[in-house]
Coordinates of C-alpha atoms in Angstrom, one line a residue:
X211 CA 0.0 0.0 0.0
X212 CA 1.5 3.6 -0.8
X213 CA 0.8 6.0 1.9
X214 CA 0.9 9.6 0.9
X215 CA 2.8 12.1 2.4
X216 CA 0.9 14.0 6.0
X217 CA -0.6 17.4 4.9
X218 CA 1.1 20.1 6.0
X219 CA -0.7 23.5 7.3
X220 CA -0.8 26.0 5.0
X221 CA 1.1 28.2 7.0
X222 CA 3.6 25.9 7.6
X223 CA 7.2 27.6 7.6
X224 CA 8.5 25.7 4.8
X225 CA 5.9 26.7 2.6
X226 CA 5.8 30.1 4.0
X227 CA 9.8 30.1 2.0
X228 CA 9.1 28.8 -0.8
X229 CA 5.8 30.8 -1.8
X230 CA 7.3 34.3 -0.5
X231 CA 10.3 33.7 -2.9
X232 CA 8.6 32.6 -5.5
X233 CA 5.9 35.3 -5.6
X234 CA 8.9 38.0 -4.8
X235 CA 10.8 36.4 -8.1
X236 CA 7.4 36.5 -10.5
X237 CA 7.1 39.6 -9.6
X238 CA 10.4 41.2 -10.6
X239 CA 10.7 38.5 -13.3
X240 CA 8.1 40.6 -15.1
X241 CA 9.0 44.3 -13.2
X242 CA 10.6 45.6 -16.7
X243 CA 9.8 48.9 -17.8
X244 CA 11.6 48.8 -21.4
X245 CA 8.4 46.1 -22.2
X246 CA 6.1 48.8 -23.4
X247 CA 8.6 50.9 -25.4
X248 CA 11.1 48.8 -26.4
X249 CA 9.7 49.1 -29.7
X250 CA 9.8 52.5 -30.1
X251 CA 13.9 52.4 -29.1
X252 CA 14.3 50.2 -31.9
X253 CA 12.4 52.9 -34.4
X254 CA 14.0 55.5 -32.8
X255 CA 17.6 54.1 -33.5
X256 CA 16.5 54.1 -37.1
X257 CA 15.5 50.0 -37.3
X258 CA 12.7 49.2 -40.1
X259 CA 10.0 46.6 -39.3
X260 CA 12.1 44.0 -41.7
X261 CA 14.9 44.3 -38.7
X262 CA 12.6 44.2 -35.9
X263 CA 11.2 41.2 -37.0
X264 CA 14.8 39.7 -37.4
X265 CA 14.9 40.4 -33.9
X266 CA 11.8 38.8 -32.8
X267 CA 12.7 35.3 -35.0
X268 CA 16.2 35.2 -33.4
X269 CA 14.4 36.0 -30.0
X270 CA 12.1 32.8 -30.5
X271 CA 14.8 30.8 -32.0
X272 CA 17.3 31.2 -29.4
X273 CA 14.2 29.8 -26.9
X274 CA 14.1 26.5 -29.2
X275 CA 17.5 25.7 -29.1
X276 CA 18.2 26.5 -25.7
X277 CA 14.5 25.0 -24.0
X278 CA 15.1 21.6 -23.5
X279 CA 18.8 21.5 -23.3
X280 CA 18.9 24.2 -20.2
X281 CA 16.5 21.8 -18.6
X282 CA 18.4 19.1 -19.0
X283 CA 21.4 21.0 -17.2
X284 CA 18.4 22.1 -14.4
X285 CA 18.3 18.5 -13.9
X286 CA 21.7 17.5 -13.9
X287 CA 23.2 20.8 -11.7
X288 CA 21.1 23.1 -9.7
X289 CA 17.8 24.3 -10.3
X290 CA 18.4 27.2 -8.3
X291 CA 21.8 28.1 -10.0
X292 CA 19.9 28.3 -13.6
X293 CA 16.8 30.5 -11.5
X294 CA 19.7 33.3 -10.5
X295 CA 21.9 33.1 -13.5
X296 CA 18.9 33.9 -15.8
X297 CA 18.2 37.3 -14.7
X298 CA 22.1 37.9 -14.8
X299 CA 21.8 37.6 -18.5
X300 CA 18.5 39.5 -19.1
X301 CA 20.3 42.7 -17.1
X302 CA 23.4 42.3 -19.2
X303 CA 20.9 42.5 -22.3
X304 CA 18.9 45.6 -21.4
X305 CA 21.9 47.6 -20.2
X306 CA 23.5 47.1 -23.9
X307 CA 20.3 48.1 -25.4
X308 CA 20.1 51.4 -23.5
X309 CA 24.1 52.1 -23.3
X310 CA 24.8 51.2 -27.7
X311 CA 21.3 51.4 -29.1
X312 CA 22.1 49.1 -32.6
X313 CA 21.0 46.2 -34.5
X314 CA 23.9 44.3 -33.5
X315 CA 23.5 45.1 -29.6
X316 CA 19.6 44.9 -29.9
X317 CA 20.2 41.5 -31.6
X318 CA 22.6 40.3 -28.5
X319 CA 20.5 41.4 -26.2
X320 CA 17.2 39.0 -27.5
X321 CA 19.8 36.3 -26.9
X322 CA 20.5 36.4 -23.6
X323 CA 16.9 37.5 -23.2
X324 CA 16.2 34.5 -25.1
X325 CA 18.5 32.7 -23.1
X326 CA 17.4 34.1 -19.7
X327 CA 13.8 33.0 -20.6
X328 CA 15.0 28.7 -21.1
X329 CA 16.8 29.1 -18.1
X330 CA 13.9 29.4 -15.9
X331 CA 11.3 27.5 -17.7
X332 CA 11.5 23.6 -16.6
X333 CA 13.8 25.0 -13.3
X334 CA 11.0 27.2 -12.1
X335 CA 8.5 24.4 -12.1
X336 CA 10.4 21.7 -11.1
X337 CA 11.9 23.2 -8.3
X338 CA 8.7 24.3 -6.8
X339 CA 6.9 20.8 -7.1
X340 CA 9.4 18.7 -5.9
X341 CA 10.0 21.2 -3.0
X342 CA 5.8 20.7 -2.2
X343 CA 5.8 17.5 -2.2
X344 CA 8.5 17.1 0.0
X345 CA 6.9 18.9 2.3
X346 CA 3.8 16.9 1.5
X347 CA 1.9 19.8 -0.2
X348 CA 2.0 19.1 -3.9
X349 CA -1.9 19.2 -4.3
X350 CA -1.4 23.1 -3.7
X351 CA 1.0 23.3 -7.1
X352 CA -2.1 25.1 -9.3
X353 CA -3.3 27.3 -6.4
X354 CA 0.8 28.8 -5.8
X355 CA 1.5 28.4 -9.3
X356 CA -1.6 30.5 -10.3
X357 CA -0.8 33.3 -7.7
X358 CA 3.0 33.3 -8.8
X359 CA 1.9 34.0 -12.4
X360 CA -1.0 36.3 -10.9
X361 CA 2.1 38.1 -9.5
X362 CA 3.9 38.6 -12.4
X363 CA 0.9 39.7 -14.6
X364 CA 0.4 42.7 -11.8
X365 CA 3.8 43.2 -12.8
X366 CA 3.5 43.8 -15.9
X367 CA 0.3 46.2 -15.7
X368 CA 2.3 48.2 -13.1
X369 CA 5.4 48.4 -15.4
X370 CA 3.0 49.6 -18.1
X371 CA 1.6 52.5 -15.6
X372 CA 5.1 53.5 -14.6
X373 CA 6.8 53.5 -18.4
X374 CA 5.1 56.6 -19.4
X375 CA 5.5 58.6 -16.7
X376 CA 8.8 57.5 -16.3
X377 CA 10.0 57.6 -20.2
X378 CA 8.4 61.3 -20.5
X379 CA 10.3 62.7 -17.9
X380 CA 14.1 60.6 -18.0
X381 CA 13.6 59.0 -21.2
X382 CA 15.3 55.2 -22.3
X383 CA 18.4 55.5 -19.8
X384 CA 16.0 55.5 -17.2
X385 CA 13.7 52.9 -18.1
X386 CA 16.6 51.0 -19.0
X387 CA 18.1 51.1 -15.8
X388 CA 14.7 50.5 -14.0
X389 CA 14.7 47.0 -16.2
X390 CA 18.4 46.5 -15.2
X391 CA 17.8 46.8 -11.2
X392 CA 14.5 44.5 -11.4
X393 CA 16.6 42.1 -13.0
X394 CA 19.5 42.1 -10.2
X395 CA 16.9 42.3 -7.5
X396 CA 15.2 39.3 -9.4
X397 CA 18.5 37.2 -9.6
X398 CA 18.8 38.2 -5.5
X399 CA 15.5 36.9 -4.4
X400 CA 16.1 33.4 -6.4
X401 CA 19.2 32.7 -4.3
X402 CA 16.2 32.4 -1.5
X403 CA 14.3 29.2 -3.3
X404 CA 14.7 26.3 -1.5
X405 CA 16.2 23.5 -2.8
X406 CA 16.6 19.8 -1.0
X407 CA 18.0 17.8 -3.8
X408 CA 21.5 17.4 -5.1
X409 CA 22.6 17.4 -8.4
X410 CA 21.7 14.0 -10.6
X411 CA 24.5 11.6 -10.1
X412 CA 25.3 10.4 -13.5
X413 CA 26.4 6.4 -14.1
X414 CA 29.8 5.4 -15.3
X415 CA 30.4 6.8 -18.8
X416 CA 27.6 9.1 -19.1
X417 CA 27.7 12.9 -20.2
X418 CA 26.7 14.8 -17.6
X419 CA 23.5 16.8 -18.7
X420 CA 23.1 14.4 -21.5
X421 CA 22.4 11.7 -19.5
X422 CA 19.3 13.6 -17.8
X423 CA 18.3 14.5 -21.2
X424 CA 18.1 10.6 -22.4
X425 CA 16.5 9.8 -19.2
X426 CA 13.8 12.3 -19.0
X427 CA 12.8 11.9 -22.6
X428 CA 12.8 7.7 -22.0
X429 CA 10.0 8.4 -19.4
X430 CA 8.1 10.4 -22.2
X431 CA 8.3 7.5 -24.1
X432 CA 7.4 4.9 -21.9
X433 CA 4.2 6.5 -20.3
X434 CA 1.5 7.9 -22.6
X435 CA -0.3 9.9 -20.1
X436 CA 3.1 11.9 -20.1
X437 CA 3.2 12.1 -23.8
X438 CA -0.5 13.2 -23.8
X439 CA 0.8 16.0 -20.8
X440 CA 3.4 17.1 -23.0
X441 CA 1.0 17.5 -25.8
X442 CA -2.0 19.2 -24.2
X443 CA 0.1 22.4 -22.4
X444 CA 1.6 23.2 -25.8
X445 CA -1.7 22.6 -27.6
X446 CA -3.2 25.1 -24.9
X447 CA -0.4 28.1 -24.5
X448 CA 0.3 28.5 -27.7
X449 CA -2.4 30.4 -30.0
X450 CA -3.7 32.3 -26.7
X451 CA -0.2 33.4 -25.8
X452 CA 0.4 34.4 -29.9
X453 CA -2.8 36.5 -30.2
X454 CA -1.6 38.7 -26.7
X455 CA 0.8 40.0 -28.8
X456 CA -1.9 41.7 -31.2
X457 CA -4.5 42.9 -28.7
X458 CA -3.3 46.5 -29.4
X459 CA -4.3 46.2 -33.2
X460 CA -7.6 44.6 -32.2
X461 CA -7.9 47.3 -29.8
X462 CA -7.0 50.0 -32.0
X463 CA -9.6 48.1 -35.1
X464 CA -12.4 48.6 -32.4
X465 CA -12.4 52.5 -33.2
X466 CA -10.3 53.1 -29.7
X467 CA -8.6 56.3 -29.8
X468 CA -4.8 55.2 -29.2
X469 CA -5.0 57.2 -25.8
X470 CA -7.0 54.4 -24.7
X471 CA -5.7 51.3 -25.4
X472 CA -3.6 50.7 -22.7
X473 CA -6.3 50.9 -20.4
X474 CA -7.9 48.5 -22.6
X475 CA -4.8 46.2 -22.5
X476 CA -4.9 46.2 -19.0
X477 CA -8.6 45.1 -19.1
X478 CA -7.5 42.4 -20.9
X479 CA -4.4 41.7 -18.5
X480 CA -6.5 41.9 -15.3
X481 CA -8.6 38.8 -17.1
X482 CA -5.6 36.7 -17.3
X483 CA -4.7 37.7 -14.1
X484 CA -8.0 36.6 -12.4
X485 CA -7.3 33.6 -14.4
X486 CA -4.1 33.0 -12.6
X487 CA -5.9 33.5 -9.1
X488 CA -8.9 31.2 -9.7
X489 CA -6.3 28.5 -10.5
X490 CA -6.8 26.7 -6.9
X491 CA -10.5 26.7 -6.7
X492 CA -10.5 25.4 -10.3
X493 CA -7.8 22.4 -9.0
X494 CA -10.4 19.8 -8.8
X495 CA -12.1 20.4 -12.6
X496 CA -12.8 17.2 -14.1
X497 CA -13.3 16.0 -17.7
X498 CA -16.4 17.8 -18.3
X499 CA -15.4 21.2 -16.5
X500 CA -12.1 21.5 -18.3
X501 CA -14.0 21.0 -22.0
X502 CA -16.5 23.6 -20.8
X503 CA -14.1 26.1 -19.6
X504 CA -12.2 25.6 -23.4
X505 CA -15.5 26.2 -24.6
X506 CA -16.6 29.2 -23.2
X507 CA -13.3 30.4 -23.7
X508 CA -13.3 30.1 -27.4
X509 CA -17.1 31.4 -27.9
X510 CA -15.7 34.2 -26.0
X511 CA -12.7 34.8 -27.7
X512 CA -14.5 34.6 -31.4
X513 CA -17.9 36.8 -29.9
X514 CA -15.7 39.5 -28.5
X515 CA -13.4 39.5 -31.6
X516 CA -16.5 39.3 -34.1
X517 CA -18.4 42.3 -31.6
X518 CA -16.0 44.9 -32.7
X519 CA -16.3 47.8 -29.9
X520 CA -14.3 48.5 -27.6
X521 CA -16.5 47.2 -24.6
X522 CA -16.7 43.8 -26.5
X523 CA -13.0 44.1 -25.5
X524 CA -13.9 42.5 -21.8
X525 CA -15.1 39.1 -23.7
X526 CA -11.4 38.8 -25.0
X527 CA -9.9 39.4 -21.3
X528 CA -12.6 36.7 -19.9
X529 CA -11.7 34.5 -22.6
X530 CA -7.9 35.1 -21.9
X531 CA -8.3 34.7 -18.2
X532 CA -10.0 31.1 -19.3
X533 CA -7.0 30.0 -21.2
X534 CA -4.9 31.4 -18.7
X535 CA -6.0 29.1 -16.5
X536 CA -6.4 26.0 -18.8
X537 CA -2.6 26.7 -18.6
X538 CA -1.8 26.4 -15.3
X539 CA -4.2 23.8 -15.0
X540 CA -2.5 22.2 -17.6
X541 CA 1.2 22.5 -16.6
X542 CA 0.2 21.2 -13.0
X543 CA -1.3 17.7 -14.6
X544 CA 2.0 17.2 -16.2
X545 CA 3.7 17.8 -12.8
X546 CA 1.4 14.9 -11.6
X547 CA 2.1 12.4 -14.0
X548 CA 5.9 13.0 -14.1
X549 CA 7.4 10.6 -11.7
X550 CA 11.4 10.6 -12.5
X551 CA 14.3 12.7 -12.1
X552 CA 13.8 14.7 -15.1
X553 CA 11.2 16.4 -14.0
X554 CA 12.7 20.0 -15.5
X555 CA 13.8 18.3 -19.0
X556 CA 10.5 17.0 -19.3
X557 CA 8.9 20.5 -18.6
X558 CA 11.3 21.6 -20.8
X559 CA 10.2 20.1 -23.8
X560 CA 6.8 21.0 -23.4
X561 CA 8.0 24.6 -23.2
X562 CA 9.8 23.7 -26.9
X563 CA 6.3 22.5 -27.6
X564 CA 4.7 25.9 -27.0
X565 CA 7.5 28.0 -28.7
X566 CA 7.2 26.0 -31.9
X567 CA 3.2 26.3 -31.8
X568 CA 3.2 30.0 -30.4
X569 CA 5.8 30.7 -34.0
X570 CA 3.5 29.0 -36.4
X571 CA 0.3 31.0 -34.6
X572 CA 2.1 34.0 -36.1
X573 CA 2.7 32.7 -39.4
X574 CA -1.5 31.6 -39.0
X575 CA -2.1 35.2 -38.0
X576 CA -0.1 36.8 -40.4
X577 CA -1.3 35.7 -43.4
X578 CA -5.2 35.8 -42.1
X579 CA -4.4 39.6 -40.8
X580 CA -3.4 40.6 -44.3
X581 CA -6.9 39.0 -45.7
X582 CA -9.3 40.2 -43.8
X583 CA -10.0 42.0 -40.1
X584 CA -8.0 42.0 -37.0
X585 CA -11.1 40.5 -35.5
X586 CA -12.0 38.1 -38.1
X587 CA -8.2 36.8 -37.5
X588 CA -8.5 36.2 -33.4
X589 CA -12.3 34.6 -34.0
X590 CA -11.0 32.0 -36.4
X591 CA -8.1 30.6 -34.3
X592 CA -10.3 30.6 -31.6
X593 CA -11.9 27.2 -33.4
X594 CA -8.6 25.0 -32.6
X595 CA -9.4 25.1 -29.1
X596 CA -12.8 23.7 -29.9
X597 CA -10.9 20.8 -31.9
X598 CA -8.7 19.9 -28.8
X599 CA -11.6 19.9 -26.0
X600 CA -11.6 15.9 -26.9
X601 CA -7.9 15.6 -26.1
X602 CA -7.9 18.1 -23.3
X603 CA -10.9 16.5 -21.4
X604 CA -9.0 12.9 -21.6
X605 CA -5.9 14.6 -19.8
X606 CA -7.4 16.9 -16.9
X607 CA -8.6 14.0 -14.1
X608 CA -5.1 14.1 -11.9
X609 CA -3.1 10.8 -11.0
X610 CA -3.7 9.4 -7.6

């Protein structure tokens, strides 16, 4: 008979750690105020849109090559090490970007952005389940994972009230520096995670972090409820996470003076926001709640689209808080079923499974843009999360 592990309270100190880091590091993860006008440095240094999509392909690029191999290393090192040296990267990027505005130095610094970015993703997640359930509290993964992410979307709204203000008065240096000081307080607070597990010990004549790779993808092959995990938070995160990059040309196609639309962005951020927090009463969804909550998320993604106005704009952030936390719901059944020590590699590769999705949603949106409406576009790739409700609701019952 397996016994599980006693439940600890949820005040417990252990937990108290782990959750006050972890919220502390989402938030500063996400504290950069060069998001919002990062584009307009690269106009202003003379850049043309051919360029600055150059940038944004090597950005996702160097995310592909880098996801699953960084978490291999997360498995074979320190999870912890990869958390703090990530940020390290991401400051070193901004400050060249503020210090020798170019193409060359914007173009180094969206590799070690893209760089800091695989670091984390696989680490993050691993770290924080296996440091639950160790102190017997892995059934609270969605609930802390959901506020962590909550954390870092109030982040980014508050970042987006603080640019302008900020830019008018001390322009890039200052928002620059602002982005460089989150990142070292970020890199700061992750020395403060937990972490109760050694690095993998590798058997005679393996390779180190290649070894964890092999092992981590051998469990993917072995168990198809794994394989299925790995399929579903791609299949989720992807086209949601590709259309938040164009809410400001739906917003600005619903007749919304420009004055306006970042309020209306951060409409559609405090959605996925809510979406984050609503993650531990959701926990317990079964088959027919998780199809429904893909459902309604879609109709409300295609109805607001379709709508036009600017109020039909709060059916896109309900539908994005929906997906938002399909997501997390998503990520925390793979925790479940993973059962080895490659835990982060396996997370890993289902973070490669989202970046190639998310860059073929663009492609998708793209060419449907230049045919026809901003809103016709988000409506019609709303209909592939109606075509994976069938594989989603075989997926969301958790592993005992």
């Amino acid at each position: 008979m397996t016994l599980s592990p006693a439940r600890v309270p949820v005040g417990a100190p252990g937990v108290r750690r782990l959750t006050a880091t972890l919220y502390g590091y989402s938030f500063l993860d996400e504290f950069v105020l060069l998001y919002p006008v990062y584009a307009l440095l690269f106009a202003d240094t003379g850049l043309s849109v051919g360029q600055m999509s150059s940038l944004f392909v090597l950005w996702s690029a160097t995310g592909v090559l880098l996801e699953v191999p960084s978490g291999a290393w997360a498995d074979a090192v320190s999870r912890r090490l990869l958390l703090w040296l990530g940020p390290l990267l991401g400051a070193a990027g901004f400050a060249l970007w503020v210090l020798v505005p170019s193409y060359w130095a914007f173009a180094t610094g969206f590799v070690l952005w893209g760089a800091r970015g695989a670091l984390g993703s696989g680490a993050l997640e691993a770290l924080v389940y296996e440091e639950l359930d160790r102190l017997g509290a892995a059934d609270r993964y969605a609930r802390i994972m959901g506020r962590a992410q909550a954390a870092g979307q109030v982040a980014v709204m508050t970042a987006m009230a603080l640019a302008g203000p900020v830019f008018a008065a001390y322009g890039y240096p200052a928002v620059g520096a602002a982005s460089v000081l989150a990142c070292l307080l970020c890199a700061v607070t992750a020395t403060r995670f937990p972490e109760h597990r050694g690095p993998a010990t590798a058997e005679p004549g393996d390779e180190g972090w290649a070894s964890t790779l092999r092992a981590g993808l051998a469990e993917a092959s072995r168990d198809r409820s794994v394989r299925g995990a790995l399929l579903l938070v791609p299949a989720i995160a992807a086209v949601w996470g590709a259309l938040e990059e164009y809410t400001p040309l739906l917003a600005r196609d619903t007749g919304a003076p420009d004055a306006t639309i970042p309020y209306l962005l951060m409409l559609v951020w405090a959605g996925v926001t809510a979406g984050s927090l609503l993650a531990g009463p959701a926990g317990r969804l079964g088959r027919g709640g998780f199809a429904a909550l893909l459902t309604a998320s879609a109709l409300a993604l295609a109805t607001g689209a379709l709508v036009g106005t600017p109020a039909a704009l709060a059916l896109v952030a309900v539908a994005f808080g929906g997906f938002q936390l399909a997501t997390v719901l998503a990520d925390a059944r793979l925790q479940q079923r993973i059962e080895g020590t490659g835990r982060a590699t396996l997370t890993s590769v289902a973070g490669l499974g989202t970046e190639l999705a998310t860059i073929t949603v663009y492609g998708a949106y793209a060419q449907l843009a230049s045919a026809t409406t901003h809103g016709t576009a988000f409506a019609l790739l709303a209909v592939p999360y109606l075509v994976i409700v069938p594989l989603a609701a075989l997926l969301v019952v958790p592993r005992r």
